[in-house]
Coordinates of C-alpha atoms and ligand atoms in Angstrom, one line a residue:
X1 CA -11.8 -28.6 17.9
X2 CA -10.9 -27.9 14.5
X3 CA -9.1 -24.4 13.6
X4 CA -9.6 -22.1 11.1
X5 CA -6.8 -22.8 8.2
X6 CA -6.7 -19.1 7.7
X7 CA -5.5 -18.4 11.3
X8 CA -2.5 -20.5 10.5
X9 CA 0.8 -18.2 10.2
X10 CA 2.9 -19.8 7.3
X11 CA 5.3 -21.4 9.5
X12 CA 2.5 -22.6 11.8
X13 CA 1.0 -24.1 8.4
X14 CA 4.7 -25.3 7.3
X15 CA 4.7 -27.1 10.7
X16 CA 1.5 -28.5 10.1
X17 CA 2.4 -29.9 6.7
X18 CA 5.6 -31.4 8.1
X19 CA 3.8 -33.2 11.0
X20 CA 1.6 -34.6 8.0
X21 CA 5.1 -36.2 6.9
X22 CA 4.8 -34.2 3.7
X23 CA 7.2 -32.4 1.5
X24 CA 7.9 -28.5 2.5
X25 CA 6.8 -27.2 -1.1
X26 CA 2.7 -27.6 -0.4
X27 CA 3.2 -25.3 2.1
X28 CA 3.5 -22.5 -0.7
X29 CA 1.1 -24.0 -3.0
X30 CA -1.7 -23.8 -0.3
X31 CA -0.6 -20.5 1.2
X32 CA -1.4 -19.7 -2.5
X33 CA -4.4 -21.6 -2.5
X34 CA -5.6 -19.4 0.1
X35 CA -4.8 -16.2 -0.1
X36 CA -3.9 -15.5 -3.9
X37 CA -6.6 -17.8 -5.8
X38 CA -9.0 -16.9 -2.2
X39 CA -10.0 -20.7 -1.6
X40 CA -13.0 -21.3 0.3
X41 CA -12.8 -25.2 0.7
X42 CA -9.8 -28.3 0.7
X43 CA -11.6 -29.6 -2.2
X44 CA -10.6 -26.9 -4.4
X45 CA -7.9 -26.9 -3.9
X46 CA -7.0 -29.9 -7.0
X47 CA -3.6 -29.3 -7.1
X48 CA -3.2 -31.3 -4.1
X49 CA -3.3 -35.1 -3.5
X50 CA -6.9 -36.2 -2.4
X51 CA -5.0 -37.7 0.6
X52 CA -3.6 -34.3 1.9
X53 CA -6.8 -32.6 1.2
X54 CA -8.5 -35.0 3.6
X55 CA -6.0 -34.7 6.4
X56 CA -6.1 -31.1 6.1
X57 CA -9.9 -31.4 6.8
X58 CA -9.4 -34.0 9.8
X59 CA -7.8 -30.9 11.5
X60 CA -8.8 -27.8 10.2
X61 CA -11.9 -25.6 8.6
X62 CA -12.5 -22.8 6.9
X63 CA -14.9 -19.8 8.5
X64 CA -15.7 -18.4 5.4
X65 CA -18.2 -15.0 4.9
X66 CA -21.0 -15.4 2.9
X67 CA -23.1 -13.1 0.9
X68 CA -26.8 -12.4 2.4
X69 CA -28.2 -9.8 1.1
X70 CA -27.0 -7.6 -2.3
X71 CA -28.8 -4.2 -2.5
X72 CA -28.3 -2.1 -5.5
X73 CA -28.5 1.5 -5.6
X74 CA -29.7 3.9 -8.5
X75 CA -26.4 5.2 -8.9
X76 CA -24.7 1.7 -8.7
X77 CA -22.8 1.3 -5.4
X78 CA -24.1 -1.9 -4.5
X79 CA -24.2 -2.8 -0.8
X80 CA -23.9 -6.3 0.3
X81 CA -24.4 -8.2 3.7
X82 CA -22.4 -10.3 4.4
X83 CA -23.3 -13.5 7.1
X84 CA -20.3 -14.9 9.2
X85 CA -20.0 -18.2 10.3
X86 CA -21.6 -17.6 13.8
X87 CA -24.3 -15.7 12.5
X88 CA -23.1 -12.5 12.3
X89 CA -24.2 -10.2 10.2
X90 CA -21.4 -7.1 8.6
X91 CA -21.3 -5.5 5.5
X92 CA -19.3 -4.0 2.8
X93 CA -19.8 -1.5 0.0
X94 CA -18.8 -1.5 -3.7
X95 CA -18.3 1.8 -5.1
X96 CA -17.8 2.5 -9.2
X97 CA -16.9 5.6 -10.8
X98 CA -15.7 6.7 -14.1
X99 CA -12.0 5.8 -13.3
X100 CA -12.1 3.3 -10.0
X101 CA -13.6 0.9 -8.0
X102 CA -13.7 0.9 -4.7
X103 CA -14.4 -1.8 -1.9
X104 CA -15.4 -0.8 1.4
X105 CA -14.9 -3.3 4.0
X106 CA -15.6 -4.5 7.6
X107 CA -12.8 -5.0 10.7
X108 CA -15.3 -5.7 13.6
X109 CA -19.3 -6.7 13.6
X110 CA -20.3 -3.7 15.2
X111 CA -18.1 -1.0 17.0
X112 CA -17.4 -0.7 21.4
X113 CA -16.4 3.0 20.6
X114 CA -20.2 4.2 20.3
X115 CA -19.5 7.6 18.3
X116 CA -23.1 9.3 18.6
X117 CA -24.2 9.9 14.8
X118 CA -22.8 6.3 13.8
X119 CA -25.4 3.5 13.3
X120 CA -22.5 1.3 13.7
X121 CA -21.8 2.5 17.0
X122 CA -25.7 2.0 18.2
X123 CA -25.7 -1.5 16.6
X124 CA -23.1 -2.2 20.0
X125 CA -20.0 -4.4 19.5
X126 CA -19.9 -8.2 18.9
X127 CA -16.9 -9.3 17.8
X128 CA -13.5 -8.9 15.9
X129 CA -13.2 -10.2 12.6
X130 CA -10.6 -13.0 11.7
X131 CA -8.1 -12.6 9.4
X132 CA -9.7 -14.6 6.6
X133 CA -13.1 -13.0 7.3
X134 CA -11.5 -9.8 6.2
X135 CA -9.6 -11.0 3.3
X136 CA -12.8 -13.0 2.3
X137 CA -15.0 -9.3 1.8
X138 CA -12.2 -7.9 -0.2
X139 CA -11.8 -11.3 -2.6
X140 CA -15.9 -11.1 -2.6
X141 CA -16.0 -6.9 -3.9
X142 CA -13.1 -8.0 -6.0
X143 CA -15.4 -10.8 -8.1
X144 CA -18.1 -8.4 -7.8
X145 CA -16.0 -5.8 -9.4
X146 CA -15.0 -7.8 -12.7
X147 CA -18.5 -9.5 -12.9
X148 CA -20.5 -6.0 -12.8
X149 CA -18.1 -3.7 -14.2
X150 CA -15.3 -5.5 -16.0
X151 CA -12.7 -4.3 -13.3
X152 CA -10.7 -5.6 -10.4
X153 CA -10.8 -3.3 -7.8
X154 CA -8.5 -0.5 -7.9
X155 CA -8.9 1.2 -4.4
X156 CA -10.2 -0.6 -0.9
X157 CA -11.4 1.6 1.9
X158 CA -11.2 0.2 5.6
X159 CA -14.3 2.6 6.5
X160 CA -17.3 -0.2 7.3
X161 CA -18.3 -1.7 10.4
X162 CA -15.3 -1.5 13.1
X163 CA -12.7 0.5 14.6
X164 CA -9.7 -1.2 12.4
X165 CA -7.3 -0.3 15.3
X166 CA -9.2 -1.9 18.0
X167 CA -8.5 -5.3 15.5
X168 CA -4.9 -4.8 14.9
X169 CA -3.3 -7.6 14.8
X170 CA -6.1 -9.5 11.9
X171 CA -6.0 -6.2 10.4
X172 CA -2.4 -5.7 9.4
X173 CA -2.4 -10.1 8.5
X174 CA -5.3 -9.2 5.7
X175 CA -3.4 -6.1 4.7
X176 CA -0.3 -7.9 4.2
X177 CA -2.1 -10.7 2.2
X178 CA -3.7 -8.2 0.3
X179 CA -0.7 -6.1 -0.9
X180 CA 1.8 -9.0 -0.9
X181 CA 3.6 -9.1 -4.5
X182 CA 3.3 -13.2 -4.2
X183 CA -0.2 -12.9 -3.1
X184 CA -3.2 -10.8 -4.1
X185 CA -0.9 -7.9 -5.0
X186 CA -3.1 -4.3 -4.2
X187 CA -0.6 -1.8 -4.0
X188 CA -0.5 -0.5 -0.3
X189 CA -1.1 2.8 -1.7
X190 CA -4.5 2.2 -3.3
X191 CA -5.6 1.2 0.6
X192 CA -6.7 3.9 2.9
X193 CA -7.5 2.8 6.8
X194 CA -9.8 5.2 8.8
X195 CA -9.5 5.4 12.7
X196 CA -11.4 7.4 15.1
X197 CA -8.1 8.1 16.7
X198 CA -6.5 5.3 18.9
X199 CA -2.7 6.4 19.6
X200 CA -0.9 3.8 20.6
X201 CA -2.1 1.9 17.2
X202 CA -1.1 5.2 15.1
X203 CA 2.3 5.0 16.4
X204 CA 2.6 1.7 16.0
X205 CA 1.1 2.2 12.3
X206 CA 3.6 4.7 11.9
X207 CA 7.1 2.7 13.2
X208 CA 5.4 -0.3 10.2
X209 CA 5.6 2.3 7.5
X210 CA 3.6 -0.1 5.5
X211 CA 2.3 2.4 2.8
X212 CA -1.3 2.3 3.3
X213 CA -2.8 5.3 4.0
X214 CA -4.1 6.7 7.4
X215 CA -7.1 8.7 7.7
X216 CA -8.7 9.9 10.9
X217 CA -12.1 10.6 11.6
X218 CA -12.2 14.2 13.2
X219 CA -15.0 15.7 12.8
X220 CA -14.7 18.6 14.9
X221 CA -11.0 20.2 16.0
X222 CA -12.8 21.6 19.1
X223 CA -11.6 19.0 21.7
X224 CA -15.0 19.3 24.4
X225 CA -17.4 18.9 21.1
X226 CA -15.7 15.9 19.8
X227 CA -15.4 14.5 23.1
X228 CA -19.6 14.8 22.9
X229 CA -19.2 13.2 19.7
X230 CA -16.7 10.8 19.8
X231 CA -16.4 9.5 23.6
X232 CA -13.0 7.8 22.8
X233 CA -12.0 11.8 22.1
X234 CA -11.7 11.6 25.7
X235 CA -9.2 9.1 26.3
X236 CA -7.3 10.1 23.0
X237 CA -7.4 14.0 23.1
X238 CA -6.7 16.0 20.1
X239 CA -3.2 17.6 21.6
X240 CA -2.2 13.7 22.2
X241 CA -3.9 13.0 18.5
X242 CA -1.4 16.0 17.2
X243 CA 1.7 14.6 18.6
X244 CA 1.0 11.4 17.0
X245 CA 0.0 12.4 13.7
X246 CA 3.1 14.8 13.8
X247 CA 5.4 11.5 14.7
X248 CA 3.4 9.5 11.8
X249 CA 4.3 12.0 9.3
X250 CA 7.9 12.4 10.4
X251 CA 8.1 8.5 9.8
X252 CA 6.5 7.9 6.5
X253 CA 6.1 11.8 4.5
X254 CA 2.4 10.4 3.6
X255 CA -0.7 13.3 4.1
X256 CA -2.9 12.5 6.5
X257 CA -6.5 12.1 5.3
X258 CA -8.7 13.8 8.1
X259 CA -12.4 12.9 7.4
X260 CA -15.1 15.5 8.6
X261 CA -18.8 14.6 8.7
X262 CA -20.7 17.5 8.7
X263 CA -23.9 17.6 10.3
X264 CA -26.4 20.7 10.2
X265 CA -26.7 22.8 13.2
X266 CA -23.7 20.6 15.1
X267 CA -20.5 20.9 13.5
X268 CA -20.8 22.9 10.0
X269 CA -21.1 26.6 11.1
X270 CA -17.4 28.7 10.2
X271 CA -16.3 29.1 13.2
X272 CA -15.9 25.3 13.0
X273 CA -13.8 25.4 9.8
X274 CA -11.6 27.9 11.4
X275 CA -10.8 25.8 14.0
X276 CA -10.3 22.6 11.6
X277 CA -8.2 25.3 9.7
X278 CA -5.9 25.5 12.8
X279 CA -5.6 22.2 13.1
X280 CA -4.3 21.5 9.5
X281 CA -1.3 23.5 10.3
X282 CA 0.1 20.7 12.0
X283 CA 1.0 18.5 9.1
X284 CA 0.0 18.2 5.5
X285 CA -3.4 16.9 5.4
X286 CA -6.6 15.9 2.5
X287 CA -10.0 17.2 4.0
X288 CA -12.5 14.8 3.0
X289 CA -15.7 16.3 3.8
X290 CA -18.2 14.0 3.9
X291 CA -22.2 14.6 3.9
X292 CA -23.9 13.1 6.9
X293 CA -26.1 10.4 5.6
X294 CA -28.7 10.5 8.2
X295 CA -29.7 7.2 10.4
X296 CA -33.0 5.8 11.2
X297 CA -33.2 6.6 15.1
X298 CA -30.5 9.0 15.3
X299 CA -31.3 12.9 15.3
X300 CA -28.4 14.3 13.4
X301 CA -29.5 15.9 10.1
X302 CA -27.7 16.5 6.7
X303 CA -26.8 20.4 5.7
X304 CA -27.5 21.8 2.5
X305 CA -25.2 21.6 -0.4
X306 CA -24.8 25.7 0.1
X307 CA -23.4 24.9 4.0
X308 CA -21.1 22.4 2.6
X309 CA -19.5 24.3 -0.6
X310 CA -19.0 27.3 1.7
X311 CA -17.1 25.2 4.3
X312 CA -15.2 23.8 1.5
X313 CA -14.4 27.2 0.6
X314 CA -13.5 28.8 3.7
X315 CA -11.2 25.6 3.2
X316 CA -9.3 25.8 0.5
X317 CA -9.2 29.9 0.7
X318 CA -6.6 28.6 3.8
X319 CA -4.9 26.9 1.1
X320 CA -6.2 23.2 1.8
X321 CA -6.7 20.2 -0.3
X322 CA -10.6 19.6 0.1
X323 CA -12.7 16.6 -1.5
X324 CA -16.1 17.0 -1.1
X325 CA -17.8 13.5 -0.7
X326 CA -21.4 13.5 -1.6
X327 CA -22.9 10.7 0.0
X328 CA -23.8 7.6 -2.5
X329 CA -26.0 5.0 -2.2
X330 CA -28.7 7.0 -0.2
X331 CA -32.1 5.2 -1.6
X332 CA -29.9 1.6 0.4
X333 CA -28.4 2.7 3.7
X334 CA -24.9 2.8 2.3
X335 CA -23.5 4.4 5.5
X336 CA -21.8 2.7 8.1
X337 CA -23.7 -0.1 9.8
X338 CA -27.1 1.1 8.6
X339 CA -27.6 -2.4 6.3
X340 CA -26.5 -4.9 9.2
X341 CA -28.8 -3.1 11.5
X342 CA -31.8 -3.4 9.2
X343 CA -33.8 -6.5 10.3
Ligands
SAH401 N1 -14.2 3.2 13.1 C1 -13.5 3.8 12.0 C2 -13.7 3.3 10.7 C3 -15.2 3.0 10.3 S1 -16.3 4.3 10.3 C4 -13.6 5.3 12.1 O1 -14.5 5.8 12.8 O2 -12.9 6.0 11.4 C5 -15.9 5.1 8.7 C6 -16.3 6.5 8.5 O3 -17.7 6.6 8.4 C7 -15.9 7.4 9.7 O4 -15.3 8.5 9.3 C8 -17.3 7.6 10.4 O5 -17.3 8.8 11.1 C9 -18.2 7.7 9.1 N2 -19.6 7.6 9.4 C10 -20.2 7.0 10.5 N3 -21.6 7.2 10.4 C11 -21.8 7.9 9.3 C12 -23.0 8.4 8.7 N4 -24.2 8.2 9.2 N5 -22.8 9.1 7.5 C13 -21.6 9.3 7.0 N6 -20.5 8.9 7.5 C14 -20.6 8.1 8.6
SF4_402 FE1 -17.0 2.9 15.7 FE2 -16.1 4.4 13.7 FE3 -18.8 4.2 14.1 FE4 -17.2 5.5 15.8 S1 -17.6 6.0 13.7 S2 -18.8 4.0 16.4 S3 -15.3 4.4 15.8 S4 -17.4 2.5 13.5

């Protein structure tokens, strides 16, 4: 069976290229080829001889992401899903403003971790994305980016379909790509990777120091509502999710971003705030509060802009750095795993 080029390490591919008795140089030119000028096929890659190209097809492919479906919004964050090669169906965001782009991007096609307000989470889990798959979104938002607005991107979210950490290993190989100097060359820092909470992985994160920046999703500080929530809260509780935020500051000095979805009546009254207040005394920490965009099917409901300023108040009266997120892209399902779910 033929494997996916993009799976290759490059000393697996340097192997490869020496057991096709040629010279150790293509080995750079196609790790370029793939994952600085994002090549999709051997035949576009010219450079090399027609001979090589076909050998390299003899024994490998490439399982490249397609675009389905582009959905524009009024306020231009464009949507897109995005079809794998097995079928599957995932999807990534585009997000202008005045001063940024931002891509939003897939890890898995759906989520196991089954958080209760997340339409990813009801959309059940299929499978972990490869490597090149995840690569392949961020070089697709980037053409997007310059062909629509002019820009490459200048920031890339890993908030879409997936629990990143449950996909380490592909993960951390697209970062890498991403952010290497020789390669597609995103500065670490412009990257920000959201996790529900999975310790072992935010330890691990932390001992790689790699720059990018870690946000968690909270959404409550109150360890037998999250659990509720969030069943993995259970596994992963909040005085194990202290001690590893604690170490992961201690190792790289970055603020943690702690993302709270508030949702009327569940989590937004300010008795909840003082308790996310008490948690923030840990370690320096962002608050991103984030309005719950509400799912087809599931009950949760938004708050009103009032509930949200004053819990942003209360907030930042304890001294915190608050960013309140309105939601974008409403009028096209822009939250997580709502556009993969729509048939
Ligand atoms: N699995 C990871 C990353 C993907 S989810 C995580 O949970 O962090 C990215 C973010 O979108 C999370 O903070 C998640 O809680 C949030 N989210 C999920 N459903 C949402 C919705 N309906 N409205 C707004 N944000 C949502
Ligand atoms: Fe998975 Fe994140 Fe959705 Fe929870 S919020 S189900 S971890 S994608």
């Amino acid at each position: 069976m033929k494997r996916d080029i993009r799976d290759l390490t490059k000393s697996e591919l340097n192997d490869a290229i020496i057991g096709f008795g040629e010279k150790a140089f293509r080995t750079k030119q196609i790790w370029e080829w793939l994952w600085k000028k994002g090549a999709r096929s051997f035949e576009e890659m010219t450079i090399l001889p027609v001979s090589l190209r076909d050998k390299l097809s003899e024994k490998y492919l490439f399982n490249v992401v397609s675009i389905d479906t582009i959905f524009k919004s009024e306020d231009k964050t464009t949507k897109l899903r995005f079809e794998l090669f097995d079928g599957q169906k995932i999807e990534g965001v585009l997000i202008p403003s005045s001063s940024r782009t931002t891509a939003c991007i897939s890890t898995q096609s759906g989520c196991p971790l089954g958080c209760k307000f997340c339409a990813t989470g009801k959309f059940g889990y299929q499978r972990n994305l490869s490597v090149g798959e995840i690569f392949d979104q961020v070089n697709i938002l980037n053409n997007l980016s310059n062909t629509q607005f002019q820009k490459s991107l200048s920031n890339i979210v890993i908030m879409g379909m997936g629990e990143p950490f449950l996909n380490y290993e592909a993960v951390m190989g697209a970062i890498q790509k991403i952010t290497s100097p020789e390669l597609m060359n995103i500065s670490p820092k412009r990257i920000t990777l959201s996790t529900s909470g999975l310790i072992p992985e935010i330890m691990r994160f932390a001992d790689e120091d790699c720059g990018v920046q870690l946000a968690i999703s909270l959404h409550s500080a109150n360890q037998q509502f999250r659990e509720s929530i969030m069943p993995i809260a259970k596994k992963y509780p909040l005085t194990e999710l202290i001690k590893a935020l604690k170490y992961y500051h201690e190792k790289t000095s970055e603020r943690i971003t702690l993302e709270y979805l508030l949702m009327e009546g569940i989590n937004d009254t300010l008795n909840d705030a003082q308790e996310l207040a008490a948690f923030c005394k840990n370690f320096p920490v962002k608050i991103n509060l984030i309005q719950y965009n509400e799912v087809v099917g599931i009950p949760y409901k938004k708050p009103s802009p009032e509930i949200v300023t004053d819990f942003g108040s209360f907030l930042e009266n304890k001294n915190l750095i608050v960013n309140i997120r309105r939601s974008r892209g409403n009028d096209i399902a822009a939250a997580c795993g709502q556009l993969a779910n729509k048939k």
